[in-house]
C-alpha cells in the first residue's frame, strides 16, 4: 500500500481495471508464440495510423529510437544542426547527437511553454537542416507554422509527439506533421505500455519504408542486408496491450480533460499561480493533458507542503532544464524564458485512476498553502 493518499501515477489501478482483457491478450501471444513483429504489431500499426490520421505507422522500441532513426533516415550527418525546444526530455537532444547532428535549443513561449517560433528563427544558420518541435504536456506545438518555416529554408520538420497523442491543433493530431511524428508509450503516458515502447507515424512512403528497414537491421524482403541497421523493434506483447488501450484512448483523454477542468475551476482564482491556457476544447483544437503543468510562486515550498500532505508530486524532468545538464555543450545564454520557467513549474497528479475527491483534495491543499 502506498504511503501517498494521492499518487502521481497509479499503475496498479490501471492494470487491475483492465486485467481481464490484458491477461487474455498476454496469454494469447504466449500460447501462440507470437512474440516479435507478428499480427499484433501489424494490427496496432494500422489502428495507430488511422487514429492519428496518418497513412503509415511503424511500431518502435521507444520514442528515443524513433527520433534517432527518423533523423538518420533523413540523412542527418556530422555538422548538421537541428533546432529543438529547451523544454524537453533528454531523449530529444540525445537522439540528435546519436544521429550525428548538433542540437540547437530554441527558447519557449511564456504562455504555454512550447517552442517559440521567433526564437527558432533567430537560431537558423546555414548549417540548420531540421526543426523538432516538441508537443508537450498533451498540447500540440505550432507545427503548422514551423513546417512552413522549415520548407521556406530548405529544412524538414520532425515532430516529437512523445506527450502529444490525442491532442489536436487546427484539425491535425499530434504526430501528423512534417516528415512524421515520434511517440512514446512509456507506462506513464496517456497511452501506456507495460514497459518501453514507441512508434513513428508518417504520410511519406519513403520514410515509412526506411523506418521499417532501419528498425530491423535493414533486412529487406529477400532477407538481404545491404547496409547495417538497428534493432529497435516493438514486441507483440506491448503491441497487443497498446492496441487494446488505443481502443480506449478517447476515454482516457476525456478523463484527463475532466480532471483538468476540476483543476481550472478550483485554482484559476489564485493570484499565486499561472495556469496553462485553457483554449483548446473542440475536436479540431484539443489538449489531451498528458500532464497538468503550471507556474507557482514559492514553488519549492509548495512542493514540500504537498508531499508532506501525502500528495505525490514529480517535477518536470526532475526540475532540471536540458541545457543545464553537463552533456549539453551548445549555446544557452539566450534561453531566458526557459530558465525563468524552470524555477517555477510543477505538475499535479493526472491519471486515469484519479477520482474527483482526490482532485478536490489536491486543490484544497494547494489553496491551504497559499492561505498561509
CSV table of C-alpha atoms in Angstrom, one decimal:
chain,number,residue,atom,x,y,z
A,1,UNK,CA,0.0,0.0,0.0
A,2,UNK,CA,1.4,3.4,-1.0
A,3,UNK,CA,2.1,6.0,1.7
A,4,UNK,CA,0.6,8.6,-0.7
A,5,UNK,CA,-3.1,9.4,-0.4
A,6,UNK,CA,-2.9,10.8,-3.9
A,7,UNK,CA,-0.5,9.1,-6.3
A,8,UNK,CA,1.1,10.9,-9.2
A,9,UNK,CA,0.7,7.8,-11.3
A,10,UNK,CA,-1.3,4.6,-10.3
A,11,UNK,CA,0.0,1.8,-12.5
A,12,UNK,CA,-1.7,-0.9,-10.3
A,13,UNK,CA,-5.2,0.6,-10.7
A,14,UNK,CA,-4.8,0.9,-14.5
A,15,UNK,CA,-3.8,-2.8,-14.8
A,16,UNK,CA,-6.5,-4.0,-12.4
A,17,UNK,CA,-9.2,-2.1,-14.2
A,18,UNK,CA,-8.3,-3.8,-17.4
A,19,UNK,CA,-6.9,-7.1,-16.0
A,20,UNK,CA,-9.3,-9.5,-17.8
A,21,UNK,CA,-8.6,-8.0,-21.3
A,22,UNK,CA,-4.9,-7.6,-20.8
A,23,UNK,CA,-4.4,-11.1,-19.3
A,24,UNK,CA,-6.2,-12.6,-22.3
A,25,UNK,CA,-4.0,-10.7,-24.7
A,26,UNK,CA,-0.8,-11.8,-23.0
A,27,UNK,CA,-1.9,-15.4,-22.8
A,28,UNK,CA,-2.8,-15.4,-26.5
A,29,UNK,CA,0.6,-14.0,-27.5
A,30,UNK,CA,2.4,-16.5,-25.4
A,31,UNK,CA,0.4,-19.6,-26.2
A,32,UNK,CA,0.6,-18.9,-30.0
A,33,UNK,CA,4.3,-18.0,-29.8
A,34,UNK,CA,3.6,-14.6,-31.4
A,35,UNK,CA,6.3,-12.5,-29.8
A,36,UNK,CA,8.0,-10.3,-32.4
A,37,UNK,CA,6.7,-8.4,-35.5
A,38,UNK,CA,3.7,-10.6,-35.9
A,39,UNK,CA,-0.1,-10.0,-36.2
A,40,UNK,CA,-0.5,-7.8,-33.1
A,41,UNK,CA,2.2,-5.4,-34.3
A,42,UNK,CA,0.7,-5.1,-37.7
A,43,UNK,CA,-2.8,-4.5,-36.3
A,44,UNK,CA,-1.5,-1.9,-33.8
A,45,UNK,CA,0.3,-0.1,-36.6
A,46,UNK,CA,-2.8,0.0,-38.8
A,47,UNK,CA,-5.0,1.3,-36.0
A,48,UNK,CA,-2.5,3.9,-34.7
A,49,UNK,CA,-2.1,5.3,-38.2
A,50,UNK,CA,-5.9,5.6,-38.5
A,51,UNK,CA,-6.2,7.2,-35.1
A,52,UNK,CA,-3.5,9.8,-35.8
A,53,UNK,CA,-4.8,10.5,-39.3
A,54,UNK,CA,-1.6,9.4,-41.0
A,55,UNK,CA,-1.1,6.9,-43.8
A,56,UNK,CA,1.5,4.8,-42.0
A,57,UNK,CA,2.8,3.8,-38.6
A,58,UNK,CA,5.9,1.9,-37.5
A,59,UNK,CA,6.0,0.3,-34.1
A,60,UNK,CA,9.3,1.0,-32.3
A,61,UNK,CA,11.2,0.0,-29.2
A,62,UNK,CA,10.7,3.6,-27.7
A,63,UNK,CA,10.4,7.2,-28.7
A,64,UNK,CA,14.2,7.9,-28.4
A,65,UNK,CA,14.9,5.3,-31.1
A,66,UNK,CA,12.1,6.6,-33.3
A,67,UNK,CA,13.6,10.1,-33.2
A,68,UNK,CA,17.1,8.8,-33.8
A,69,UNK,CA,16.2,6.6,-36.7
A,70,UNK,CA,14.0,9.3,-38.3
A,71,UNK,CA,16.9,11.7,-38.3
A,72,UNK,CA,19.2,9.0,-39.8
A,73,UNK,CA,16.5,8.2,-42.4
A,74,UNK,CA,16.5,11.9,-43.4
A,75,UNK,CA,20.3,11.9,-43.8
A,76,UNK,CA,21.4,14.0,-40.8
A,77,UNK,CA,25.2,13.9,-40.7
A,78,UNK,CA,28.0,15.5,-38.6
A,79,UNK,CA,27.9,19.2,-38.8
A,80,UNK,CA,24.2,19.4,-39.4
A,81,UNK,CA,22.3,21.5,-36.9
A,82,UNK,CA,18.8,20.5,-35.6
A,83,UNK,CA,16.8,23.0,-33.7
A,84,UNK,CA,14.5,21.8,-30.9
A,85,UNK,CA,12.9,23.1,-27.7
A,86,UNK,CA,14.6,24.0,-24.4
A,87,UNK,CA,11.7,22.4,-22.6
A,88,UNK,CA,12.0,18.7,-23.4
A,89,UNK,CA,13.2,15.4,-22.1
A,90,UNK,CA,16.8,14.3,-22.6
A,91,UNK,CA,15.7,11.9,-25.4
A,92,UNK,CA,15.1,14.7,-27.9
A,93,UNK,CA,18.6,16.1,-27.6
A,94,UNK,CA,20.3,12.7,-27.2
A,95,UNK,CA,18.7,11.4,-30.4
A,96,UNK,CA,20.0,14.4,-32.4
A,97,UNK,CA,23.6,13.7,-31.2
A,98,UNK,CA,23.3,10.0,-31.6
A,99,UNK,CA,22.2,10.5,-35.2
A,100,UNK,CA,25.3,12.6,-35.8
A,101,UNK,CA,23.7,16.1,-35.7
A,102,UNK,CA,24.3,19.1,-33.5
A,103,UNK,CA,21.4,20.1,-31.2
A,104,UNK,CA,20.5,23.8,-31.0
A,105,UNK,CA,18.0,24.9,-28.5
A,106,UNK,CA,15.3,27.5,-29.0
A,107,UNK,CA,13.5,29.3,-26.2
A,108,UNK,CA,9.9,28.7,-25.2
A,109,UNK,CA,6.8,30.8,-25.0
A,110,UNK,CA,5.6,32.2,-21.7
A,111,UNK,CA,2.0,31.3,-22.5
A,112,UNK,CA,2.1,27.5,-23.0
A,113,UNK,CA,5.8,26.6,-22.5
A,114,UNK,CA,6.1,25.3,-26.1
A,115,UNK,CA,8.8,26.1,-28.5
A,116,UNK,CA,8.8,29.8,-29.6
A,117,UNK,CA,8.9,30.3,-33.4
A,118,UNK,CA,10.6,33.7,-33.0
A,119,UNK,CA,13.4,32.1,-31.1
A,120,UNK,CA,13.6,29.3,-33.7
A,121,UNK,CA,14.1,32.0,-36.5
A,122,UNK,CA,17.0,33.5,-34.6
A,123,UNK,CA,18.8,30.2,-34.3
A,124,UNK,CA,18.7,29.3,-38.0
A,125,UNK,CA,22.1,29.2,-39.7
A,126,UNK,CA,23.4,27.8,-43.0
A,127,UNK,CA,24.0,24.5,-41.1
A,128,UNK,CA,20.4,24.1,-39.9
A,129,UNK,CA,18.8,21.1,-41.5
A,130,UNK,CA,15.8,20.3,-39.3
A,131,UNK,CA,13.4,21.6,-36.7
A,132,UNK,CA,12.0,19.3,-34.0
A,133,UNK,CA,9.1,20.9,-32.2
A,134,UNK,CA,8.0,19.1,-29.0
A,135,UNK,CA,4.3,18.7,-28.4
A,136,UNK,CA,4.5,18.6,-24.6
A,137,UNK,CA,2.0,18.0,-21.8
A,138,UNK,CA,-0.6,16.9,-24.3
A,139,UNK,CA,-0.6,20.1,-26.2
A,140,UNK,CA,0.4,20.3,-29.9
A,141,UNK,CA,3.2,22.7,-30.7
A,142,UNK,CA,2.9,25.3,-33.5
A,143,UNK,CA,3.9,22.6,-36.0
A,144,UNK,CA,2.0,24.0,-39.0
A,145,UNK,CA,3.8,27.4,-38.8
A,146,UNK,CA,7.1,25.8,-38.1
A,147,UNK,CA,6.7,23.4,-41.0
A,148,UNK,CA,6.2,26.4,-43.3
A,149,UNK,CA,9.3,28.0,-41.9
A,150,UNK,CA,11.3,24.8,-42.4
A,151,UNK,CA,10.1,24.5,-46.0
A,152,UNK,CA,11.0,28.1,-46.7
A,153,UNK,CA,14.5,27.4,-45.6
A,154,UNK,CA,15.1,24.0,-47.2
A,155,UNK,CA,14.8,22.1,-44.0
A,156,UNK,CA,12.5,19.4,-42.7
A,157,UNK,CA,10.3,19.2,-39.6
A,158,UNK,CA,10.0,16.1,-37.4
A,159,UNK,CA,7.6,16.2,-34.5
A,160,UNK,CA,8.5,14.9,-31.1
A,161,UNK,CA,5.0,13.8,-30.2
A,162,UNK,CA,6.0,11.7,-27.1
A,163,UNK,CA,3.4,13.5,-25.0
A,164,UNK,CA,1.0,14.6,-27.7
A,165,UNK,CA,-1.2,11.6,-28.7
A,166,UNK,CA,-4.9,12.5,-28.6
A,167,UNK,CA,-4.3,16.3,-28.9
A,168,UNK,CA,-5.3,18.4,-31.9
A,169,UNK,CA,-4.4,21.8,-33.3
A,170,UNK,CA,-6.2,23.2,-36.3
A,171,UNK,CA,-7.7,19.9,-37.1
A,172,UNK,CA,-4.4,17.9,-37.1
A,173,UNK,CA,-3.5,15.5,-34.4
A,174,UNK,CA,-0.1,15.4,-32.9
A,175,UNK,CA,2.2,13.1,-34.9
A,176,UNK,CA,0.7,14.1,-38.2
A,177,UNK,CA,3.1,16.9,-39.1
A,178,UNK,CA,6.2,17.3,-41.2
A,179,UNK,CA,8.0,14.1,-42.2
A,180,UNK,CA,6.5,12.3,-39.3
A,181,UNK,CA,5.9,12.1,-35.6
A,182,UNK,CA,7.6,10.1,-32.8
A,183,UNK,CA,5.6,8.7,-29.9
A,184,UNK,CA,6.5,7.3,-26.5
A,185,UNK,CA,4.3,4.6,-24.9
A,186,UNK,CA,6.3,4.6,-21.6
A,187,UNK,CA,3.8,3.4,-18.9
A,188,UNK,CA,3.1,6.9,-17.6
A,189,UNK,CA,1.8,8.1,-20.9
A,190,UNK,CA,-1.9,8.6,-21.8
A,191,UNK,CA,-1.4,5.5,-24.0
A,192,UNK,CA,1.0,3.5,-21.9
A,193,UNK,CA,2.5,0.1,-22.5
A,194,UNK,CA,3.6,-2.4,-19.8
A,195,UNK,CA,7.2,-1.3,-20.4
A,196,UNK,CA,9.0,0.6,-23.0
A,197,UNK,CA,7.5,1.1,-26.5
A,198,UNK,CA,7.1,3.8,-29.1
A,199,UNK,CA,6.1,4.4,-32.7
A,200,UNK,CA,6.7,6.6,-35.7
A,201,UNK,CA,3.8,7.9,-37.9
A,202,UNK,CA,4.1,9.4,-41.3
A,203,UNK,CA,2.4,10.2,-44.6
A,204,UNK,CA,5.7,9.7,-46.5
A,205,UNK,CA,6.0,6.3,-48.1
A,206,UNK,CA,9.8,6.7,-48.4
A,207,UNK,CA,10.1,7.5,-44.7
A,208,UNK,CA,7.9,4.6,-43.9
A,209,UNK,CA,9.9,2.1,-45.9
A,210,UNK,CA,13.2,3.4,-44.5
A,211,UNK,CA,12.0,3.2,-40.9
A,212,UNK,CA,10.6,-0.3,-41.4
A,213,UNK,CA,14.1,-1.4,-42.6
A,214,UNK,CA,16.1,0.6,-40.1
A,215,UNK,CA,14.3,-0.8,-37.0
A,216,UNK,CA,15.0,-4.4,-38.1
A,217,UNK,CA,18.7,-4.4,-39.1
A,218,UNK,CA,18.0,-3.2,-42.6
A,219,UNK,CA,16.8,-6.7,-43.5
A,220,UNK,CA,14.9,-6.4,-46.8
A,221,UNK,CA,12.1,-8.7,-48.1
A,222,UNK,CA,14.7,-11.0,-49.6
A,223,UNK,CA,16.5,-11.4,-46.3
A,224,UNK,CA,19.5,-9.4,-47.6
A,225,UNK,CA,21.2,-6.7,-45.6
A,226,UNK,CA,22.8,-4.2,-47.9
A,227,UNK,CA,23.8,-1.8,-45.1
A,228,UNK,CA,23.8,-2.1,-41.4
A,229,UNK,CA,20.7,-1.1,-39.5
A,230,UNK,CA,19.5,-1.2,-35.9
A,231,UNK,CA,17.5,-3.3,-33.5
A,232,UNK,CA,14.6,-1.1,-32.5
A,233,UNK,CA,11.6,-3.4,-32.8
A,234,UNK,CA,8.4,-3.4,-30.7
A,235,UNK,CA,7.4,-6.8,-29.4
A,236,UNK,CA,4.0,-8.4,-29.8
A,237,UNK,CA,3.1,-8.3,-26.1
A,238,UNK,CA,3.5,-4.5,-26.0
A,239,UNK,CA,1.7,-4.0,-29.3
A,240,UNK,CA,-1.2,-6.2,-28.2
A,241,UNK,CA,-1.7,-4.2,-25.0
A,242,UNK,CA,-1.3,-0.9,-26.8
A,243,UNK,CA,-3.8,-1.9,-29.5
A,244,UNK,CA,-6.4,-2.6,-26.8
A,245,UNK,CA,-5.7,0.6,-24.9
A,246,UNK,CA,-5.8,2.5,-28.2
A,247,UNK,CA,-9.4,1.4,-28.5
A,248,UNK,CA,-9.9,3.1,-25.1
A,249,UNK,CA,-7.9,6.2,-25.9
A,250,UNK,CA,-10.9,8.7,-26.1
A,251,UNK,CA,-12.0,7.5,-22.7
A,252,UNK,CA,-8.5,8.2,-21.3
A,253,UNK,CA,-8.3,11.6,-22.9
A,254,UNK,CA,-11.8,12.6,-21.6
A,255,UNK,CA,-10.8,11.5,-18.1
A,256,UNK,CA,-7.7,13.7,-18.2
A,257,UNK,CA,-9.7,16.6,-19.6
A,258,UNK,CA,-12.2,16.2,-16.8
A,259,UNK,CA,-9.6,16.3,-14.1
A,260,UNK,CA,-8.0,19.3,-15.8
A,261,UNK,CA,-11.4,21.1,-15.7
A,262,UNK,CA,-11.6,20.5,-12.0
A,263,UNK,CA,-8.1,22.0,-11.5
A,264,UNK,CA,-9.0,25.0,-13.6
A,265,UNK,CA,-12.2,25.6,-11.7
A,266,UNK,CA,-10.6,25.2,-8.3
A,267,UNK,CA,-7.3,27.1,-8.9
A,268,UNK,CA,-7.9,29.8,-11.5
A,269,UNK,CA,-8.7,32.5,-9.0
A,270,UNK,CA,-5.4,32.1,-7.2
A,271,UNK,CA,-3.0,35.0,-7.9
A,272,UNK,CA,0.0,32.9,-6.8
A,273,UNK,CA,-0.1,30.6,-9.7
A,274,UNK,CA,-0.2,30.8,-13.5
A,275,UNK,CA,-2.2,28.0,-15.2
A,276,UNK,CA,-1.6,26.9,-18.8
A,277,UNK,CA,-4.1,28.2,-21.4
A,278,UNK,CA,-7.5,26.5,-21.4
A,279,UNK,CA,-8.2,27.4,-25.0
A,280,UNK,CA,-8.5,24.1,-26.9
A,281,UNK,CA,-11.8,22.5,-26.2
A,282,UNK,CA,-13.1,21.2,-29.6
A,283,UNK,CA,-12.4,18.1,-31.7
A,284,UNK,CA,-10.2,20.3,-34.0
A,285,UNK,CA,-8.4,22.1,-31.2
A,286,UNK,CA,-8.0,19.9,-28.1
A,287,UNK,CA,-5.4,19.4,-25.4
A,288,UNK,CA,-5.0,15.9,-24.1
A,289,UNK,CA,-3.4,16.8,-20.8
A,290,UNK,CA,-0.7,14.3,-20.6
A,291,UNK,CA,0.4,16.4,-17.7
A,292,UNK,CA,-1.1,19.4,-15.8
A,293,UNK,CA,1.8,21.8,-15.7
A,294,UNK,CA,1.6,25.3,-14.2
A,295,UNK,CA,3.8,28.0,-12.7
A,296,UNK,CA,3.8,28.7,-8.9
A,297,UNK,CA,5.1,31.3,-6.5
A,298,UNK,CA,7.3,29.7,-3.8
A,299,UNK,CA,7.3,26.5,-5.9
A,300,UNK,CA,9.8,24.6,-3.8
A,301,UNK,CA,7.8,25.4,-0.6
A,302,UNK,CA,4.6,24.4,-2.2
A,303,UNK,CA,6.2,21.2,-3.5
A,304,UNK,CA,7.4,20.3,0.0
A,305,UNK,CA,4.0,21.1,1.5
A,306,UNK,CA,2.1,18.9,-0.9
A,307,UNK,CA,4.5,16.0,-0.3
A,308,UNK,CA,4.2,16.4,3.4
A,309,UNK,CA,0.4,16.1,2.9
A,310,UNK,CA,1.0,12.8,1.1
A,311,UNK,CA,0.3,14.2,-2.4
A,312,UNK,CA,2.9,12.7,-4.7
A,313,UNK,CA,4.4,15.3,-7.0
A,314,UNK,CA,7.1,14.9,-9.6
A,315,UNK,CA,8.8,17.9,-11.2
A,316,UNK,CA,9.2,18.0,-15.0
A,317,UNK,CA,12.5,16.4,-16.0
A,318,UNK,CA,13.4,16.3,-12.3
A,319,UNK,CA,13.3,20.0,-12.1
A,320,UNK,CA,16.4,20.5,-14.4
A,321,UNK,CA,16.2,22.0,-17.8
A,322,UNK,CA,18.0,20.1,-20.6
A,323,UNK,CA,20.6,22.8,-21.2
A,324,UNK,CA,21.8,22.6,-17.6
A,325,UNK,CA,22.9,19.0,-17.9
A,326,UNK,CA,26.7,18.5,-18.3
A,327,UNK,CA,26.2,16.6,-21.5
A,328,UNK,CA,24.8,19.6,-23.4
A,329,UNK,CA,27.6,21.7,-25.0
A,330,UNK,CA,25.6,24.2,-27.0
A,331,UNK,CA,24.7,27.8,-26.6
A,332,UNK,CA,22.3,28.6,-23.7
A,333,UNK,CA,22.7,32.3,-22.9
A,334,UNK,CA,19.5,33.1,-24.9
A,335,UNK,CA,17.2,30.7,-23.1
A,336,UNK,CA,15.8,33.3,-20.7
A,337,UNK,CA,12.2,32.2,-20.7
A,338,UNK,CA,13.1,28.6,-20.2
A,339,UNK,CA,15.4,29.5,-17.2
A,340,UNK,CA,12.7,31.6,-15.6
A,341,UNK,CA,10.1,28.9,-16.3
A,342,UNK,CA,12.1,26.1,-14.7
A,343,UNK,CA,12.3,27.9,-11.4
A,344,UNK,CA,8.5,28.0,-11.2
A,345,UNK,CA,7.0,25.0,-12.9
A,346,UNK,CA,5.5,21.9,-11.4
A,347,UNK,CA,2.8,19.4,-12.3
A,348,UNK,CA,-0.2,18.0,-10.4
A,349,UNK,CA,-1.4,14.3,-10.4
A,350,UNK,CA,-3.1,13.5,-13.7
A,351,UNK,CA,-4.0,9.9,-14.5
A,352,UNK,CA,-6.9,7.5,-15.3
A,353,UNK,CA,-7.3,6.4,-11.7
A,354,UNK,CA,-7.6,9.8,-10.2
A,355,UNK,CA,-11.0,10.4,-8.6
A,356,UNK,CA,-12.9,13.7,-8.2
A,357,UNK,CA,-12.4,13.5,-4.5
A,358,UNK,CA,-8.7,13.1,-4.9
A,359,UNK,CA,-8.6,16.1,-7.3
A,360,UNK,CA,-10.6,18.1,-4.8
A,361,UNK,CA,-8.0,17.1,-2.1
A,362,UNK,CA,-5.2,18.4,-4.3
A,363,UNK,CA,-7.0,21.6,-5.0
A,364,UNK,CA,-7.8,22.2,-1.3
A,365,UNK,CA,-4.2,21.5,-0.3
A,366,UNK,CA,-2.8,24.0,-2.8
A,367,UNK,CA,-5.3,26.6,-1.6
A,368,UNK,CA,-4.4,26.0,2.0
A,369,UNK,CA,-0.7,26.5,1.3
A,370,UNK,CA,-1.3,29.9,-0.2
A,371,UNK,CA,-3.7,31.0,2.5
A,372,UNK,CA,-0.8,30.5,4.9
